[in-house]
Short mmCIF file of C-alpha atoms in Angstrom, two decimals:
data_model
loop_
_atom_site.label_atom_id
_atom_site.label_comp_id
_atom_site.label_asym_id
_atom_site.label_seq_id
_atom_site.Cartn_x
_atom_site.Cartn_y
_atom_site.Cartn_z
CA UNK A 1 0.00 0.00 0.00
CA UNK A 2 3.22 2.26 0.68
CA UNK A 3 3.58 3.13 -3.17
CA UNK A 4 -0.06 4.17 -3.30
CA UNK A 5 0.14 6.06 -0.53
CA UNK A 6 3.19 7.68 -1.73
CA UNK A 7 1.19 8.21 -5.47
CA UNK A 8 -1.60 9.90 -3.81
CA UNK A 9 0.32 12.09 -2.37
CA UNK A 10 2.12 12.94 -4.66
CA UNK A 11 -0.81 13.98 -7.37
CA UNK A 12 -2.09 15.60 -4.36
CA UNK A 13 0.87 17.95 -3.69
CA UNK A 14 0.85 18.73 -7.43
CA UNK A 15 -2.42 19.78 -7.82
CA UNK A 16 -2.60 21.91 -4.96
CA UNK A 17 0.85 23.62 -5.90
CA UNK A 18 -0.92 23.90 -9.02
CA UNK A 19 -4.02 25.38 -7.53
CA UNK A 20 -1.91 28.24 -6.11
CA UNK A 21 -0.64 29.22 -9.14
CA UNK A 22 -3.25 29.84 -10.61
CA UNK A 23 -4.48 32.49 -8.41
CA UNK A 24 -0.58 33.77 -9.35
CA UNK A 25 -1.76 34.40 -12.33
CA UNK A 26 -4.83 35.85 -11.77
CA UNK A 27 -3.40 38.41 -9.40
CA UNK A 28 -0.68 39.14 -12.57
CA UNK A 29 -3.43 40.20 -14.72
CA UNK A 30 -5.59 42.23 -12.90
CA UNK A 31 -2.45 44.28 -11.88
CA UNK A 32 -0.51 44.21 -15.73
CA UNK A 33 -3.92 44.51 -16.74
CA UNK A 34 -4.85 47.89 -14.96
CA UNK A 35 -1.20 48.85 -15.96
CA UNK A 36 -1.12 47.91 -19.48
CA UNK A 37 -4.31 48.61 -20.62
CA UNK A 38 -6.46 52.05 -21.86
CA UNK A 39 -3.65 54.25 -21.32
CA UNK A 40 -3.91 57.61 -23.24
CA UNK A 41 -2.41 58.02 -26.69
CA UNK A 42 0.54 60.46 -26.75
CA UNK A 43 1.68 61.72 -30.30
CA UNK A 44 5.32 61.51 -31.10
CA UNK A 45 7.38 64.49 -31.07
CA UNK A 46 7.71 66.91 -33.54
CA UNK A 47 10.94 66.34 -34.67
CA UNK A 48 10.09 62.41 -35.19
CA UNK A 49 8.29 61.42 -38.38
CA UNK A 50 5.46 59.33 -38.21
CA UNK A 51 6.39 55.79 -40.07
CA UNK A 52 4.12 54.58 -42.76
CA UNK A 53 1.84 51.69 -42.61
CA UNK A 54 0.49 49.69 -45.08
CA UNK A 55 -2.49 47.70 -43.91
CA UNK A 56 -3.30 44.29 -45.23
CA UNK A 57 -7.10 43.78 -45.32
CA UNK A 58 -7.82 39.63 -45.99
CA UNK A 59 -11.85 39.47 -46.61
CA UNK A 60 -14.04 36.68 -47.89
CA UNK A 61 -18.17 37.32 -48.08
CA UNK A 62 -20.02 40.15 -46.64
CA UNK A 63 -21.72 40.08 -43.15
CA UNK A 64 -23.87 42.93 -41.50
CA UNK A 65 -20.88 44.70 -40.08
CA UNK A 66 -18.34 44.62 -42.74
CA UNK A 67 -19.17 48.30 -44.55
CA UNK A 68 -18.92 50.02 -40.71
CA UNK A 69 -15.66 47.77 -39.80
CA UNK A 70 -14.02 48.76 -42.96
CA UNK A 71 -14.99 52.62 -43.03
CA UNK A 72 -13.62 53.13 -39.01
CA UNK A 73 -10.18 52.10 -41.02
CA UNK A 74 -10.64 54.98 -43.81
CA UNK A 75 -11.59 57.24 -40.63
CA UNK A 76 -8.60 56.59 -38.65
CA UNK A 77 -6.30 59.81 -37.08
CA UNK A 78 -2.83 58.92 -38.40
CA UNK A 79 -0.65 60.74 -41.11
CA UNK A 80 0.44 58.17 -43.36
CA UNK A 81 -0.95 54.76 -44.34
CA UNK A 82 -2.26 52.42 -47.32
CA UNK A 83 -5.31 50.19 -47.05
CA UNK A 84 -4.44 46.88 -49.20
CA UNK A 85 -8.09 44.81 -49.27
CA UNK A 86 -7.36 41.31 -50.32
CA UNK A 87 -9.99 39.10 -52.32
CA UNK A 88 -9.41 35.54 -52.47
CA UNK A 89 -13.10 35.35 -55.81
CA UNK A 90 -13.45 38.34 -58.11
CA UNK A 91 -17.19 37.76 -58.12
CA UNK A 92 -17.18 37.67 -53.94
CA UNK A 93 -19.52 40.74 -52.43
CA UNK A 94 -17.14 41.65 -50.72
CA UNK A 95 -15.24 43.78 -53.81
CA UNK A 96 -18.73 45.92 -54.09
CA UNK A 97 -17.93 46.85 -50.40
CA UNK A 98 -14.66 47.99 -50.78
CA UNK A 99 -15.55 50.09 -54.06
CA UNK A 100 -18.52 51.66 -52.24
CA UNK A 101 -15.91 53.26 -49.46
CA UNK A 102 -12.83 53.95 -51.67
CA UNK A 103 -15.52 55.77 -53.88
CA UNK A 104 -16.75 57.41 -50.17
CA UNK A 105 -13.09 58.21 -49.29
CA UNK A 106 -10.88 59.20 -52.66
CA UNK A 107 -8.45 61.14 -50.40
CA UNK A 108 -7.28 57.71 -48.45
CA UNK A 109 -4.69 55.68 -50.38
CA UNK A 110 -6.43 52.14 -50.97
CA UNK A 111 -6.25 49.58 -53.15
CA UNK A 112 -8.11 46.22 -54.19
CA UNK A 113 -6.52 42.62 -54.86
CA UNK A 114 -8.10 39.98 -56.49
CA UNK A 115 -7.17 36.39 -57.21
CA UNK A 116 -4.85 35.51 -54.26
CA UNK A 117 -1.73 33.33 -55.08
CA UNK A 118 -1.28 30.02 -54.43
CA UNK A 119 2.25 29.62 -52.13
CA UNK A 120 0.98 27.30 -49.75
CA UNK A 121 -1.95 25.86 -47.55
CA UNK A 122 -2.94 28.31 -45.60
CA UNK A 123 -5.58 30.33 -47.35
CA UNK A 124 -5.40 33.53 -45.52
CA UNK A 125 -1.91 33.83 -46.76
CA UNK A 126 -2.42 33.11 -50.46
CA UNK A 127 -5.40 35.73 -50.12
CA UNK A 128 -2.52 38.35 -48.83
CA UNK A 129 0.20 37.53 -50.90
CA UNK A 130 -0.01 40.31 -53.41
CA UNK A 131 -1.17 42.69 -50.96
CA UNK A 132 1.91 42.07 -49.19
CA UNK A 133 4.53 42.24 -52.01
CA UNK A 134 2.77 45.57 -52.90
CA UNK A 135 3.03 47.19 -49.74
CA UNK A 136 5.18 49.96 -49.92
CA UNK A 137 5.62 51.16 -46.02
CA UNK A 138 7.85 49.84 -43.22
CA UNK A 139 5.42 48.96 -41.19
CA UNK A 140 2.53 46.05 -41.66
CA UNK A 141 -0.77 45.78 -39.97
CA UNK A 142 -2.59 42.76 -40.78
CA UNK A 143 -6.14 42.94 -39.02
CA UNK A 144 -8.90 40.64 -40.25
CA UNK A 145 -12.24 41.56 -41.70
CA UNK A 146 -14.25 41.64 -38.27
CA UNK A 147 -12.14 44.32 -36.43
CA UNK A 148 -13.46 47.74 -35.53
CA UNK A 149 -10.98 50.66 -35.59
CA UNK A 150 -10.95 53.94 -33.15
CA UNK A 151 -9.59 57.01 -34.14
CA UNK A 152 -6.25 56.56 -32.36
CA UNK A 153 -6.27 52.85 -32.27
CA UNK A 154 -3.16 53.04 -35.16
CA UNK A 155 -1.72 55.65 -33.45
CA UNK A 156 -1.52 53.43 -29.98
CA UNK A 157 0.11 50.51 -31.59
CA UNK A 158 2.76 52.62 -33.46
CA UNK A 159 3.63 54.26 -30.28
CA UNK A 160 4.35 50.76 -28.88
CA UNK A 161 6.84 49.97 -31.82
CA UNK A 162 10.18 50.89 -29.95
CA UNK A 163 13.33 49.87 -31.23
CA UNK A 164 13.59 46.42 -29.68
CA UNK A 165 10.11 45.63 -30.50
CA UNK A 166 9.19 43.65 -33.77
CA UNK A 167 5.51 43.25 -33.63
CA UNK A 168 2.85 44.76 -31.54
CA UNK A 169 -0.47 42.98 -31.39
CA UNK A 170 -3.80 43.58 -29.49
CA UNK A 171 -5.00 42.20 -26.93
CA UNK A 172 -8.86 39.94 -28.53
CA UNK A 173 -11.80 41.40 -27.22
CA UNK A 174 -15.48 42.39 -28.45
CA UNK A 175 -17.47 45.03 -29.42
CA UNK A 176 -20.56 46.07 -27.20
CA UNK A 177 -23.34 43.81 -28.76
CA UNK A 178 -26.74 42.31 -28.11
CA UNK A 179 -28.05 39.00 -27.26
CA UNK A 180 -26.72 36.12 -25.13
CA UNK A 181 -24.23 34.80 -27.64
CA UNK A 182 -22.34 38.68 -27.69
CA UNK A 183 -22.49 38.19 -23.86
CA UNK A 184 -20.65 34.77 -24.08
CA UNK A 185 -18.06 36.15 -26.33
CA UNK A 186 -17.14 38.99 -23.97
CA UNK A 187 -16.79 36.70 -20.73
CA UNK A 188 -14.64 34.55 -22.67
CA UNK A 189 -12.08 37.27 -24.49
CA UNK A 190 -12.22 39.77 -21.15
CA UNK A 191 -11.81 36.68 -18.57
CA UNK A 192 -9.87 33.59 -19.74
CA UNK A 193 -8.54 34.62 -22.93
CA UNK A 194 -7.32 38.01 -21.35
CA UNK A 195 -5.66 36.43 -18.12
CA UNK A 196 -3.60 34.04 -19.97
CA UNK A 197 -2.92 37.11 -22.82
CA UNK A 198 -2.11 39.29 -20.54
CA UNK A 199 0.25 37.11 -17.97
CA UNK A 200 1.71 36.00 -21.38
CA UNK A 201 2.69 39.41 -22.42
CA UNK A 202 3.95 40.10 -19.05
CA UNK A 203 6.62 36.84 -19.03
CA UNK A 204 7.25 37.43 -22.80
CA UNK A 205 5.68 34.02 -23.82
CA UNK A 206 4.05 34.16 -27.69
CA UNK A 207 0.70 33.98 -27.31
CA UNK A 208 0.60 36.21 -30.69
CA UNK A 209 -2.75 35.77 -32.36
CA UNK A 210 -2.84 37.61 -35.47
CA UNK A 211 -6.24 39.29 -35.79
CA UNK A 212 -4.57 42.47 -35.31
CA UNK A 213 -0.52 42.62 -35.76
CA UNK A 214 1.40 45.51 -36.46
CA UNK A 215 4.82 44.17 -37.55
CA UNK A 216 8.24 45.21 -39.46
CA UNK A 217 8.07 44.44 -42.95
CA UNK A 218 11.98 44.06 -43.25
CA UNK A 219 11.64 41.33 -40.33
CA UNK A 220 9.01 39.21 -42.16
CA UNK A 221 11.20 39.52 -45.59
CA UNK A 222 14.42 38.66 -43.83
CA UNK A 223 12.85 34.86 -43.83
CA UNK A 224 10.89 34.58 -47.34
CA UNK A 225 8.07 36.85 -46.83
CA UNK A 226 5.10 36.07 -45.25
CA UNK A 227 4.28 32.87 -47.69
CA UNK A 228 7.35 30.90 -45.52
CA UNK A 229 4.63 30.55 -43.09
CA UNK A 230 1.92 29.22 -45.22
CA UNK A 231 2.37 25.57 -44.40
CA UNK A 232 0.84 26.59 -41.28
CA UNK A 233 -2.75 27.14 -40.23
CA UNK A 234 -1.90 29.43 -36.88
CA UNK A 235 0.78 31.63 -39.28
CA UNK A 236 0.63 34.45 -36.71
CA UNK A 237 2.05 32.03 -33.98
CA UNK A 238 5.12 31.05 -36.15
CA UNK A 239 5.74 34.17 -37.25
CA UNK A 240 6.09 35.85 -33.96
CA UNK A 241 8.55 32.29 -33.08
CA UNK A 242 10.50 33.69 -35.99
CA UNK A 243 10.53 37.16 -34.53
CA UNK A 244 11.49 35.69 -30.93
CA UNK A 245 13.98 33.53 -31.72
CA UNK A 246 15.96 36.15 -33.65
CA UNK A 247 16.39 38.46 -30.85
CA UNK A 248 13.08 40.92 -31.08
CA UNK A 249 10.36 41.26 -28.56
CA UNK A 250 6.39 41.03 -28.86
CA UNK A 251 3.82 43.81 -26.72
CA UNK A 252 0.54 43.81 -26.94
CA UNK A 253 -0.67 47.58 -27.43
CA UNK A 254 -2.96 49.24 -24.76
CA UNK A 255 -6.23 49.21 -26.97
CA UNK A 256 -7.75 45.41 -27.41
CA UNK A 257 -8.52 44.66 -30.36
CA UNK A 258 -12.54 45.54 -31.51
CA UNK A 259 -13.87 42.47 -32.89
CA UNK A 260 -17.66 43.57 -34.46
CA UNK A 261 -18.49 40.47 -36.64
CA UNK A 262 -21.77 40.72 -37.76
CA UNK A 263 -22.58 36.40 -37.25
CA UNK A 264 -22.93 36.21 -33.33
CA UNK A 265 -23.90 32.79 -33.02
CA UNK A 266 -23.35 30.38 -29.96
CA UNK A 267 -22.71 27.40 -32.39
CA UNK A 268 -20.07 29.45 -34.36
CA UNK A 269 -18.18 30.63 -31.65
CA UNK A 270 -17.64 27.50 -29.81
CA UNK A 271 -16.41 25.77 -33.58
CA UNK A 272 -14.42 28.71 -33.41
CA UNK A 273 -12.68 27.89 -29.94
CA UNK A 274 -12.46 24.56 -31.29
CA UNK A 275 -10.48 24.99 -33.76
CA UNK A 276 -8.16 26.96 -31.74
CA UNK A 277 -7.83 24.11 -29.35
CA UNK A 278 -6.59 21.80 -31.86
CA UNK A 279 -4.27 24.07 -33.53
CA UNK A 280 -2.84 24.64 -29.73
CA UNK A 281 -2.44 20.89 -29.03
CA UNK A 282 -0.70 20.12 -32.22
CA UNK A 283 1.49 23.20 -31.88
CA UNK A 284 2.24 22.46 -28.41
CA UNK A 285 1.13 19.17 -27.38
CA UNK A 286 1.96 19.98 -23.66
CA UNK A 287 -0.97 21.43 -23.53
CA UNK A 288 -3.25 18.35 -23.64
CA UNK A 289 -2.10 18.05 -20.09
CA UNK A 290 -2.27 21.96 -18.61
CA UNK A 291 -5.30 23.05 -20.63
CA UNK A 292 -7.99 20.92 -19.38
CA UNK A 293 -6.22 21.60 -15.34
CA UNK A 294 -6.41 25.66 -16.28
CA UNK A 295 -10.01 25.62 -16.09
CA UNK A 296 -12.00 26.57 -12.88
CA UNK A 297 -13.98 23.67 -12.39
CA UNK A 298 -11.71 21.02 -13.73
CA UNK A 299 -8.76 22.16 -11.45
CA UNK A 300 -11.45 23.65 -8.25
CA UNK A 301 -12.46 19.60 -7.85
CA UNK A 302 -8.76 18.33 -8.06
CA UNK A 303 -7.69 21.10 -5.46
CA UNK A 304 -10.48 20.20 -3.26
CA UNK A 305 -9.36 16.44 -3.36
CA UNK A 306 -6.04 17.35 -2.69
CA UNK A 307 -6.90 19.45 0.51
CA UNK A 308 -9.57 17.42 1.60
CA UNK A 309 -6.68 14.12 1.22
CA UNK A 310 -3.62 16.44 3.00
CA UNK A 311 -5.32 18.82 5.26
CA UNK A 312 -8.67 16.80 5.91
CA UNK A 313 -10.48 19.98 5.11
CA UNK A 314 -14.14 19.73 3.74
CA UNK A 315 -14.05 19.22 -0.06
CA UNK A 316 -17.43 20.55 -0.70
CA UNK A 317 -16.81 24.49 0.87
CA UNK A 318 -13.62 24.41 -0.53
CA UNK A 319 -14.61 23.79 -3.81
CA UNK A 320 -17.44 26.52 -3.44
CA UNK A 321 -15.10 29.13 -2.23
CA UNK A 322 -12.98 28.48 -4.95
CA UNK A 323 -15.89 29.08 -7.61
CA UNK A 324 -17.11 32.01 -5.73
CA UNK A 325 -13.68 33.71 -5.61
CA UNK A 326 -12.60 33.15 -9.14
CA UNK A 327 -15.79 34.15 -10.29
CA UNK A 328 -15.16 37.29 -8.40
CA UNK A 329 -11.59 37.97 -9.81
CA UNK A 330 -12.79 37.21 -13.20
CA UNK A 331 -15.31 39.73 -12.68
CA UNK A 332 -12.91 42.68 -11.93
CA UNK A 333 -10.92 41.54 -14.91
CA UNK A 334 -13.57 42.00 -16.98
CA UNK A 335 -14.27 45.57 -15.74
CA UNK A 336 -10.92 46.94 -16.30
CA UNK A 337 -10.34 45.33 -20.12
CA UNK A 338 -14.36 46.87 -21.06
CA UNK A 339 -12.91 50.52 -19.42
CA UNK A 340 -16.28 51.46 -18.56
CA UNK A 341 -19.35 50.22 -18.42
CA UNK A 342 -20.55 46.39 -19.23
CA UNK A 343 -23.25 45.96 -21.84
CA UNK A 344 -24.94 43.64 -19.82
CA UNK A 345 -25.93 43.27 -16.00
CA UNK A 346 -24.94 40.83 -13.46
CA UNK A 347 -27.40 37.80 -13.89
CA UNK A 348 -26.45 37.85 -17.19
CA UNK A 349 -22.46 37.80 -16.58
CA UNK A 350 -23.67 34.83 -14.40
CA UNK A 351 -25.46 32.54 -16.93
CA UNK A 352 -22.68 33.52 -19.30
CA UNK A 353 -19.62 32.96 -17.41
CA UNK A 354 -21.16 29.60 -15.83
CA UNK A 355 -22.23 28.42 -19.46
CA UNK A 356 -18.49 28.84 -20.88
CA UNK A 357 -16.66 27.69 -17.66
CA UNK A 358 -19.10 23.76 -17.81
CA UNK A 359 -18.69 24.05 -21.62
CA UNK A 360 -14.83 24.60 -22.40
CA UNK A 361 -13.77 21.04 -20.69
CA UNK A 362 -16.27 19.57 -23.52
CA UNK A 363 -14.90 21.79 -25.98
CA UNK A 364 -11.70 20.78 -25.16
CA UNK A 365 -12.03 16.86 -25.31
CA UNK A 366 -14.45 17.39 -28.56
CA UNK A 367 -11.17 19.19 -30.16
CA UNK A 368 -9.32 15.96 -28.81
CA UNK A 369 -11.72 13.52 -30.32
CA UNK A 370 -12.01 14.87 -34.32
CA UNK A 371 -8.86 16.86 -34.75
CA UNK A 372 -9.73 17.51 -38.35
CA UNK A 373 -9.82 21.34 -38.44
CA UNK A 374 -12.61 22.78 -40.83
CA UNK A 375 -12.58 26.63 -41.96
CA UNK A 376 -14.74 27.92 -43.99
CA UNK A 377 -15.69 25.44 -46.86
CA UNK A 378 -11.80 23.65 -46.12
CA UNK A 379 -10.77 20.89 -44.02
CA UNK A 380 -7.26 20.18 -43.34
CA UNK A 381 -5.36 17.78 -41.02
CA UNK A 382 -2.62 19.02 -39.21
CA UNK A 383 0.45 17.14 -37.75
CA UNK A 384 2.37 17.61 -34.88
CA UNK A 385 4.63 20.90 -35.11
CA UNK A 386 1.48 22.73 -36.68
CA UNK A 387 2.42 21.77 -40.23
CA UNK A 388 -0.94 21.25 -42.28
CA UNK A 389 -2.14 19.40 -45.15
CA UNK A 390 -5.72 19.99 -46.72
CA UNK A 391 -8.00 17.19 -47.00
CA UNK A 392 -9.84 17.21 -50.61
CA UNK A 393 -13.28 15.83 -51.24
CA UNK A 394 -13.39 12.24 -52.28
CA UNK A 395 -14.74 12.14 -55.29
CA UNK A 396 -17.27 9.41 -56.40
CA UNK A 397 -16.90 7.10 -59.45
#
């Protein structure tokens, strides 16, 4: 019985170190957090010219949001930039969108690619390609179709681009939007996305998404361009590896990045964090092991096994305490990313927070179970390392 013993106590220890952590890292980023975030946008001096940007626009169908995303980017207060929209089909809607607000805006330099090129599998990349080779600024932004732009959101991230920095990104979060679905989307980017974002910018880890990068174009030509990461489906995570490694640091800027998609569906936003989860595991299969134990509830019930096994306390209280006080802390988090006032009240943040924290272990073992990763009208099979293949239709005899 010794070894047992010995076992138990052992997986006990761990999981309550592990337990104790956690609340390490909640305590980093409510504090980085309050730091890091909403600060106030301070123009560069006089003597110091603004750099250009050249903004790479990938889009693919129309949704009820596209025409007011795109505009806040023709609206934006900064001196010099290029908008670059990038159309995979000629005939896609999109193109009638992008004509309607260059037509709107003639004094903003834009132009339209159509066609893509084919350099690889992932088919964000091909869609960017020429808009890429045609930009003609130091800087790149590449920010995807659903983001929403403030005035001085360009500004902010340029002003984070010191000399030791190779990419600034921001920090996923939502727009103010109706219904429960919006709700569930903010709990999850403003609680457990932001606290492992945030603690991740604050250790210098890459947790780079790419929705909205600002990055040296020199950097990303030094290695091939951006089509030497289109074997990949989660580019922006190799690319800021290729950044890291050679010496340069990542920062989120202060603003989070406005996502406004007009589809704000419960279905489509849990595929969505599916398909994250499986490009996370085969990127970094540790994580088959830490994910699952990051979650309240999964690692609340180990902790209170381990207490209740090395301190005899009761299980039951503990584990309540636990919900109650990381519900709180994920509460104030919350509060500082929105910067003002929530769009909906407290019962609400309730039913939303306790419907994503009982969903994501199922989430999580669903991405385990069919790690085929399907986007848009593709499916593609990835291996480990992140490398992907797409997987074509059968076709019948």
């Amino acid at each position: 019985m010794a070894p047992v013993i010995y076992t138990l106590y052992g997986f006990a220890i761990l999981f309550f170190v592990f337990w104790c952590g956690k609340w390490i890292v909640h305590l980093i980023a409510l504090f980085y957090g309050k730091w890091k975030l909403h600060k106030k946008v301070t123009q560069l001096p006089c003597e110091t010219p603004y750099p250009g940007v050249s903004i790479l626009k990938p889009l693919m169908g129309v949704d009820p949001n596209l025409f007011c995303n795109l505009e806040t980017f023709f609206t934006m207060n900064y001196p010099v930039y290029e908008l670059l929209f990038c159309v995979e089909d000629k005939s896609d809607p999109a193109v009638m969108v992008v004509m309607q607000l260059t037509e709107k805006y003639p004094t903003v330099s834009s132009r339209l690619f159509t066609g893509g090129s084919n350099v690889g599998v992932n088919p964000k990349i091909n869609n960017m390609q020429p808009g890429f080779k045609a930009a003609k600024y130091e800087l790149i932004l590449i920010s995807d179709s659903g983001i929403r732009m403030k005035e001085d959101t360009l500004l902010d991230m340029v002003s984070c681009m010191t000399e030791d920095v190779g990419l600034v990104h921001q920090m996923p979060f939502t727009c103010d939007r109706d219904g429960f679905a919006a709700t569930l989307e903010k709990v999850y980017f403003g609680t457990a996305q932001a606290r492992i974002y945030l603690v991740a910018d604050f250790l210098r880890v890459n947790c780079h998404t790419g929705m909205s990068a600002l990055m040296r174009k020199a950097l990303i030509d030094e290695v091939g361009g951006i089509e030497a990461f289109s074997c990949y489906l989660a580019e922006d995570f190799f690319l800021a590896k290729s950044l890291k490694e050679r010496g340069w640091r990542m920062c989120i800027s202060s603003q989070p990045a406005w996502q406004n998609s007009g589809v704000c569906e419960i279905n489509s936003f849990q595929a969505r964090l599916t398909r994250w989860a499986k490009l996370r595991v085969a990127m970094v299969p540790h994580t088959i092991l830490l994910e699952p134990l990051s979650e309240c509830m999964v690692i609340g019930a180990c902790a209170s096994w381990a207490v209740s096994f090395l301190f005899s306390w009761d299980p039951l209280v503990f584990y309540l305490v636990h919900i109650l006080v990381w519900f709180l802390l994920d509460w104030i988090l919350l509060s500082i990313i929105q910067n003002g006032s929530l769009p909906f009240n407290k019962f609400d943040f309730v039913m939303g927070w306790l419907f994503r924290e009982c969903s994501s272990p199922y989430l999580f073992l669903h991405a385990l179970w069919d790690p085929a990763i399907r986007w848009r009208a593709r499916t593609y099979r990835l291996r480990w390392g992140g490398v992907a293949e797409e997987l074509k239709p059968k076709v019948k005899v």
